[in-house]
mmCIF file of C-alpha atoms in Angstrom:
data_model
loop_
_atom_site.group_PDB
_atom_site.id
_atom_site.type_symbol
_atom_site.label_atom_id
_atom_site.label_comp_id
_atom_site.label_asym_id
_atom_site.label_seq_id
_atom_site.Cartn_x
_atom_site.Cartn_y
_atom_site.Cartn_z
ATOM 1 C CA GLN A 55 -8.999 -8.478 -10.751
ATOM 2 C CA GLN A 56 -7.744 -9.907 -7.486
ATOM 3 C CA GLN A 57 -11.170 -11.056 -6.332
ATOM 4 C CA VAL A 58 -12.487 -14.567 -6.044
ATOM 5 C CA LYS A 59 -16.278 -14.710 -6.147
ATOM 6 C CA GLN A 60 -17.947 -17.598 -4.307
ATOM 7 C CA SER A 61 -21.533 -18.806 -4.359
ATOM 8 C CA PRO A 62 -23.878 -19.678 -2.812
ATOM 9 C CA GLN A 63 -23.525 -17.927 0.524
ATOM 10 C CA SER A 64 -25.342 -20.795 2.246
ATOM 11 C CA LEU A 65 -26.460 -24.256 1.293
ATOM 12 C CA ILE A 66 -28.751 -26.780 2.949
ATOM 13 C CA VAL A 67 -28.806 -30.416 1.833
ATOM 14 C CA GLN A 68 -29.991 -33.716 3.198
ATOM 15 C CA LYS A 69 -27.618 -36.507 4.136
ATOM 16 C CA GLY A 70 -26.415 -38.270 1.011
ATOM 17 C CA GLY A 71 -26.929 -35.231 -1.210
ATOM 18 C CA ILE A 72 -24.203 -33.652 -3.354
ATOM 19 C CA PRO A 73 -23.690 -30.000 -2.447
ATOM 20 C CA ILE A 74 -21.873 -27.960 -5.094
ATOM 21 C CA ILE A 75 -20.029 -24.721 -4.315
ATOM 22 C CA ASN A 76 -18.847 -22.489 -7.127
ATOM 23 C CA CYS A 77 -16.031 -19.968 -7.446
ATOM 24 C CA ALA A 78 -14.966 -17.610 -10.223
ATOM 25 C CA TYR A 79 -11.802 -15.583 -10.683
ATOM 26 C CA GLU A 80 -10.487 -12.922 -13.047
ATOM 27 C CA ASN A 81 -6.720 -13.043 -12.723
ATOM 28 C CA THR A 82 -5.417 -15.579 -15.256
ATOM 29 C CA ALA A 83 -2.028 -15.533 -13.492
ATOM 30 C CA PHE A 84 -3.458 -17.526 -10.583
ATOM 31 C CA ASP A 85 -1.856 -20.975 -10.600
ATOM 32 C CA TYR A 86 -3.109 -22.684 -7.456
ATOM 33 C CA PHE A 87 -6.702 -23.156 -6.282
ATOM 34 C CA PRO A 88 -7.312 -24.730 -2.852
ATOM 35 C CA TRP A 89 -10.482 -25.365 -0.875
ATOM 36 C CA TYR A 90 -10.619 -25.034 2.892
ATOM 37 C CA GLN A 91 -13.105 -26.307 5.458
ATOM 38 C CA GLN A 92 -13.633 -24.351 8.651
ATOM 39 C CA PHE A 93 -15.570 -25.393 11.744
ATOM 40 C CA PRO A 94 -16.708 -22.758 14.280
ATOM 41 C CA GLY A 95 -13.852 -21.625 16.494
ATOM 42 C CA LYS A 96 -11.215 -23.468 14.425
ATOM 43 C CA GLY A 97 -8.724 -22.505 11.782
ATOM 44 C CA PRO A 98 -9.373 -23.419 8.135
ATOM 45 C CA ALA A 99 -8.259 -26.937 7.164
ATOM 46 C CA LEU A 100 -6.938 -27.651 3.674
ATOM 47 C CA LEU A 101 -9.303 -30.078 1.932
ATOM 48 C CA ILE A 102 -8.161 -30.375 -1.649
ATOM 49 C CA ALA A 103 -6.387 -28.217 -4.215
ATOM 50 C CA ILE A 104 -5.935 -28.087 -7.983
ATOM 51 C CA ARG A 105 -3.679 -26.466 -10.579
ATOM 52 C CA PRO A 106 -4.978 -25.064 -13.899
ATOM 53 C CA ASP A 107 -3.435 -27.862 -15.989
ATOM 54 C CA VAL A 108 -5.921 -30.367 -14.549
ATOM 55 C CA SER A 109 -9.704 -30.311 -15.127
ATOM 56 C CA GLU A 110 -10.733 -32.512 -12.212
ATOM 57 C CA LYS A 111 -9.281 -33.857 -8.996
ATOM 58 C CA LYS A 112 -10.810 -36.268 -6.498
ATOM 59 C CA GLU A 113 -9.800 -36.952 -2.921
ATOM 60 C CA GLY A 114 -12.175 -39.213 -1.067
ATOM 61 C CA ARG A 115 -15.671 -37.718 -1.208
ATOM 62 C CA PHE A 116 -14.386 -34.306 -2.362
ATOM 63 C CA THR A 117 -14.004 -33.392 -6.042
ATOM 64 C CA ILE A 118 -12.786 -30.180 -7.646
ATOM 65 C CA SER A 119 -13.913 -29.396 -11.181
ATOM 66 C CA PHE A 120 -11.851 -26.752 -12.965
ATOM 67 C CA ASN A 121 -12.819 -24.839 -16.113
ATOM 68 C CA LYS A 122 -9.840 -22.761 -17.221
ATOM 69 C CA SER A 123 -11.571 -21.090 -20.172
ATOM 70 C CA ALA A 124 -14.506 -19.978 -18.016
ATOM 71 C CA LYS A 125 -12.210 -19.094 -15.094
ATOM 72 C CA GLN A 126 -14.386 -21.087 -12.733
ATOM 73 C CA PHE A 127 -13.900 -23.949 -10.321
ATOM 74 C CA SER A 128 -16.225 -25.831 -8.047
ATOM 75 C CA LEU A 129 -16.261 -28.209 -5.096
ATOM 76 C CA HIS A 130 -18.548 -31.241 -5.048
ATOM 77 C CA ILE A 131 -19.074 -33.229 -1.848
ATOM 78 C CA MET A 132 -20.296 -36.751 -2.581
ATOM 79 C CA ASP A 133 -22.558 -38.588 -0.135
ATOM 80 C CA SER A 134 -22.606 -35.611 2.228
ATOM 81 C CA GLN A 135 -22.813 -36.300 5.962
ATOM 82 C CA PRO A 136 -23.939 -34.174 8.933
ATOM 83 C CA GLY A 137 -20.260 -33.994 9.949
ATOM 84 C CA ASP A 138 -19.574 -32.073 6.730
ATOM 85 C CA SER A 139 -21.604 -29.140 8.099
ATOM 86 C CA ALA A 140 -19.067 -26.309 8.100
ATOM 87 C CA THR A 141 -18.054 -23.200 6.205
ATOM 88 C CA TYR A 142 -16.144 -23.806 2.977
ATOM 89 C CA PHE A 143 -13.783 -21.313 1.388
ATOM 90 C CA CYS A 144 -12.278 -21.364 -2.069
ATOM 91 C CA ALA A 145 -9.038 -19.499 -2.672
ATOM 92 C CA ALA A 146 -6.504 -18.690 -5.353
ATOM 93 C CA SER A 147 -2.871 -17.685 -5.408
ATOM 94 C CA ARG A 148 0.021 -16.989 -7.747
ATOM 95 C CA ASP A 149 3.615 -18.099 -7.275
ATOM 96 C CA THR A 150 3.098 -19.209 -3.632
ATOM 97 C CA ASP A 151 2.077 -15.679 -2.704
ATOM 98 C CA LYS A 152 -0.893 -14.780 -0.543
ATOM 99 C CA LEU A 153 -4.151 -16.672 -0.798
ATOM 100 C CA ILE A 154 -7.105 -14.642 -2.070
ATOM 101 C CA PHE A 155 -10.198 -16.117 -0.470
ATOM 102 C CA GLY A 156 -13.797 -16.294 -1.547
ATOM 103 C CA THR A 157 -16.429 -15.079 0.882
ATOM 104 C CA GLY A 158 -17.331 -18.550 2.140
ATOM 105 C CA THR A 159 -20.286 -20.919 1.920
ATOM 106 C CA ARG A 160 -22.031 -22.148 5.030
ATOM 107 C CA LEU A 161 -23.092 -25.746 4.432
ATOM 108 C CA GLN A 162 -25.661 -27.523 6.586
ATOM 109 C CA VAL A 163 -26.280 -31.227 6.068
ATOM 110 C CA PHE A 164 -29.387 -32.554 7.770
ATOM 111 C CA PRO A 165 -29.813 -36.243 8.714
ATOM 112 C CA GLU B 22 3.723 -34.252 13.463
ATOM 113 C CA ALA B 23 2.560 -31.143 15.292
ATOM 114 C CA GLY B 24 0.562 -28.622 13.319
ATOM 115 C CA VAL B 25 0.805 -24.863 13.331
ATOM 116 C CA THR B 26 0.462 -23.506 16.849
ATOM 117 C CA GLN B 27 -0.591 -20.025 17.883
ATOM 118 C CA SER B 28 -0.619 -18.200 21.192
ATOM 119 C CA PRO B 29 -2.447 -16.897 23.012
ATOM 120 C CA THR B 30 -5.810 -18.455 22.184
ATOM 121 C CA HIS B 31 -7.654 -15.358 23.298
ATOM 122 C CA LEU B 32 -6.454 -11.829 23.895
ATOM 123 C CA ILE B 33 -8.452 -8.932 25.292
ATOM 124 C CA LYS B 34 -7.050 -5.419 24.953
ATOM 125 C CA THR B 35 -8.356 -1.913 25.237
ATOM 126 C CA ARG B 36 -8.308 0.647 22.465
ATOM 127 C CA GLY B 37 -4.899 2.248 21.998
ATOM 128 C CA GLN B 38 -2.942 -0.652 23.496
ATOM 129 C CA GLN B 39 -0.561 -2.949 21.643
ATOM 130 C CA ALA B 40 -1.102 -6.648 20.957
ATOM 131 C CA THR B 41 1.509 -9.316 20.210
ATOM 132 C CA LEU B 42 0.460 -12.608 18.639
ATOM 133 C CA ARG B 43 2.767 -15.565 18.125
ATOM 134 C CA CYS B 44 2.938 -18.407 15.645
ATOM 135 C CA SER B 45 5.055 -21.556 15.410
ATOM 136 C CA PRO B 46 5.022 -23.180 11.964
ATOM 137 C CA ILE B 47 5.015 -26.882 11.205
ATOM 138 C CA SER B 48 8.492 -28.279 11.682
ATOM 139 C CA GLY B 49 10.517 -27.782 8.506
ATOM 140 C CA HIS B 50 8.255 -25.064 7.114
ATOM 141 C CA THR B 51 10.040 -21.829 6.317
ATOM 142 C CA SER B 52 7.187 -19.560 5.180
ATOM 143 C CA VAL B 53 4.629 -17.987 7.488
ATOM 144 C CA TYR B 54 1.526 -16.074 6.445
ATOM 145 C CA TRP B 55 -0.807 -14.005 8.618
ATOM 146 C CA TYR B 56 -4.488 -13.486 7.826
ATOM 147 C CA GLN B 57 -7.267 -11.577 9.551
ATOM 148 C CA GLN B 58 -10.748 -13.062 9.736
ATOM 149 C CA ALA B 59 -13.122 -10.351 10.862
ATOM 150 C CA LEU B 60 -16.842 -10.905 11.129
ATOM 151 C CA GLY B 61 -18.465 -10.226 7.796
ATOM 152 C CA LEU B 62 -15.164 -9.515 6.011
ATOM 153 C CA GLY B 63 -13.863 -12.991 5.305
ATOM 154 C CA LEU B 64 -10.192 -13.920 5.310
ATOM 155 C CA GLN B 65 -7.867 -11.056 4.456
ATOM 156 C CA PHE B 66 -4.118 -11.409 3.861
ATOM 157 C CA LEU B 67 -1.914 -9.426 6.243
ATOM 158 C CA LEU B 68 1.745 -10.420 5.928
ATOM 159 C CA TRP B 69 4.038 -13.070 4.419
ATOM 160 C CA TYR B 70 7.456 -13.971 5.829
ATOM 161 C CA ASP B 71 9.895 -16.340 4.207
ATOM 162 C CA GLU B 72 13.405 -17.147 5.407
ATOM 163 C CA GLY B 73 13.244 -14.236 7.813
ATOM 164 C CA GLU B 74 12.278 -11.645 5.214
ATOM 165 C CA GLU B 75 8.961 -9.872 4.659
ATOM 166 C CA ARG B 76 7.872 -10.900 1.147
ATOM 167 C CA ASN B 77 4.501 -9.209 0.860
ATOM 168 C CA ARG B 78 1.979 -7.305 2.917
ATOM 169 C CA GLY B 79 -1.726 -6.788 2.454
ATOM 170 C CA ASN B 80 -3.748 -3.601 2.434
ATOM 171 C CA PHE B 81 -3.435 -2.880 6.150
ATOM 172 C CA PRO B 82 -2.032 0.206 7.925
ATOM 173 C CA PRO B 83 1.607 0.263 9.119
ATOM 174 C CA ARG B 84 0.530 -0.292 12.733
ATOM 175 C CA PHE B 85 0.240 -3.948 11.698
ATOM 176 C CA SER B 86 3.768 -5.319 11.633
ATOM 177 C CA GLY B 87 5.629 -8.485 12.362
ATOM 178 C CA ARG B 88 8.791 -10.449 12.065
ATOM 179 C CA GLN B 89 10.101 -13.946 11.558
ATOM 180 C CA PHE B 90 12.748 -15.367 13.833
ATOM 181 C CA PRO B 91 15.717 -17.619 12.862
ATOM 182 C CA ASN B 92 13.732 -20.679 13.989
ATOM 183 C CA TYR B 93 10.977 -19.600 11.513
ATOM 184 C CA SER B 94 8.451 -18.763 14.220
ATOM 185 C CA SER B 95 6.719 -15.453 13.747
ATOM 186 C CA GLU B 96 5.200 -12.618 15.668
ATOM 187 C CA LEU B 97 2.433 -10.221 14.635
ATOM 188 C CA ASN B 98 2.280 -6.866 16.371
ATOM 189 C CA VAL B 99 -0.679 -4.544 16.245
ATOM 190 C CA ASN B 100 -0.090 -1.071 17.647
ATOM 191 C CA ALA B 101 -2.625 1.574 18.646
ATOM 192 C CA LEU B 102 -5.453 -0.946 18.686
ATOM 193 C CA GLU B 103 -8.805 0.114 17.284
ATOM 194 C CA LEU B 104 -12.196 -1.493 17.896
ATOM 195 C CA GLU B 105 -12.314 -2.758 14.313
ATOM 196 C CA ASP B 106 -9.133 -4.766 14.906
ATOM 197 C CA SER B 107 -11.272 -7.274 16.813
ATOM 198 C CA ALA B 108 -10.995 -10.470 14.769
ATOM 199 C CA LEU B 109 -9.576 -13.964 14.558
ATOM 200 C CA TYR B 110 -5.931 -13.762 13.502
ATOM 201 C CA LEU B 111 -4.771 -16.827 11.647
ATOM 202 C CA CYS B 112 -1.259 -17.966 10.919
ATOM 203 C CA ALA B 113 -0.449 -20.398 8.120
ATOM 204 C CA SER B 114 2.805 -22.093 7.242
ATOM 205 C CA ARG B 115 4.179 -23.449 3.987
ATOM 206 C CA LEU B 116 6.993 -25.915 3.447
ATOM 207 C CA GLY B 117 9.091 -23.913 0.991
ATOM 208 C CA THR B 118 10.138 -23.742 -2.619
ATOM 209 C CA GLY B 119 7.854 -25.613 -4.993
ATOM 210 C CA GLN B 120 5.179 -26.296 -2.373
ATOM 211 C CA ASP B 121 1.951 -24.305 -2.467
ATOM 212 C CA GLU B 122 -0.014 -25.769 0.425
ATOM 213 C CA GLN B 123 -0.661 -23.434 3.341
ATOM 214 C CA TYR B 124 -1.652 -25.046 6.640
ATOM 215 C CA PHE B 125 -3.465 -22.944 9.193
ATOM 216 C CA GLY B 126 -3.252 -22.791 12.944
ATOM 217 C CA PRO B 127 -6.251 -22.467 15.262
ATOM 218 C CA GLY B 128 -5.982 -18.686 15.438
ATOM 219 C CA THR B 129 -5.851 -16.040 18.137
ATOM 220 C CA ARG B 130 -9.130 -14.331 18.950
ATOM 221 C CA LEU B 131 -8.339 -10.652 19.603
ATOM 222 C CA THR B 132 -11.021 -8.560 21.250
ATOM 223 C CA VAL B 133 -10.536 -4.806 21.535
ATOM 224 C CA THR B 134 -12.789 -2.986 23.992
#
């Protein structure tokens, strides 16, 4: 019940495409859902986050869609660029406790 | 504003030794979290400190321990190192009450030989 399932494991798109990464959770007590971007050899960087009372949130080219009834949320990257090539992690937490991470999606954006 | 800092960047130890990893949170942040990122195992929660107290610990053996100092910096200690402890150890800090965002440092790469 503590797991967060993330798919796909890897994703290849061309520049300008819209990669979509999906996550699903079981624990309905989770109240915070962030996405992190990690480049090789670096720590994860917070990209965007959402709470369950909102169905969509946009920050720049990044959008989170949240479906509370289905217990799913996804990250969309608009107009993807080669510089977006990184590993993306979804996560969930409850009451500012530990983050439970998905297994990660390696995104490659080709010119 | 400086981000989360961690030291050392790399640490090489032999099996059975002890390792000490350090973390300085973003100025004003009172909560510190430790995570382990081992190859193929993703990011796993280790420990959470807030206002000097341990608030939660993950499913790791007792040889993983730590503390938070009055200035909110934190230390992670790993005793009796095993080969499988080789990983990137990440520290994250959070501002405090009512704030969820955790900001990560660059990590300490621990290699156990």
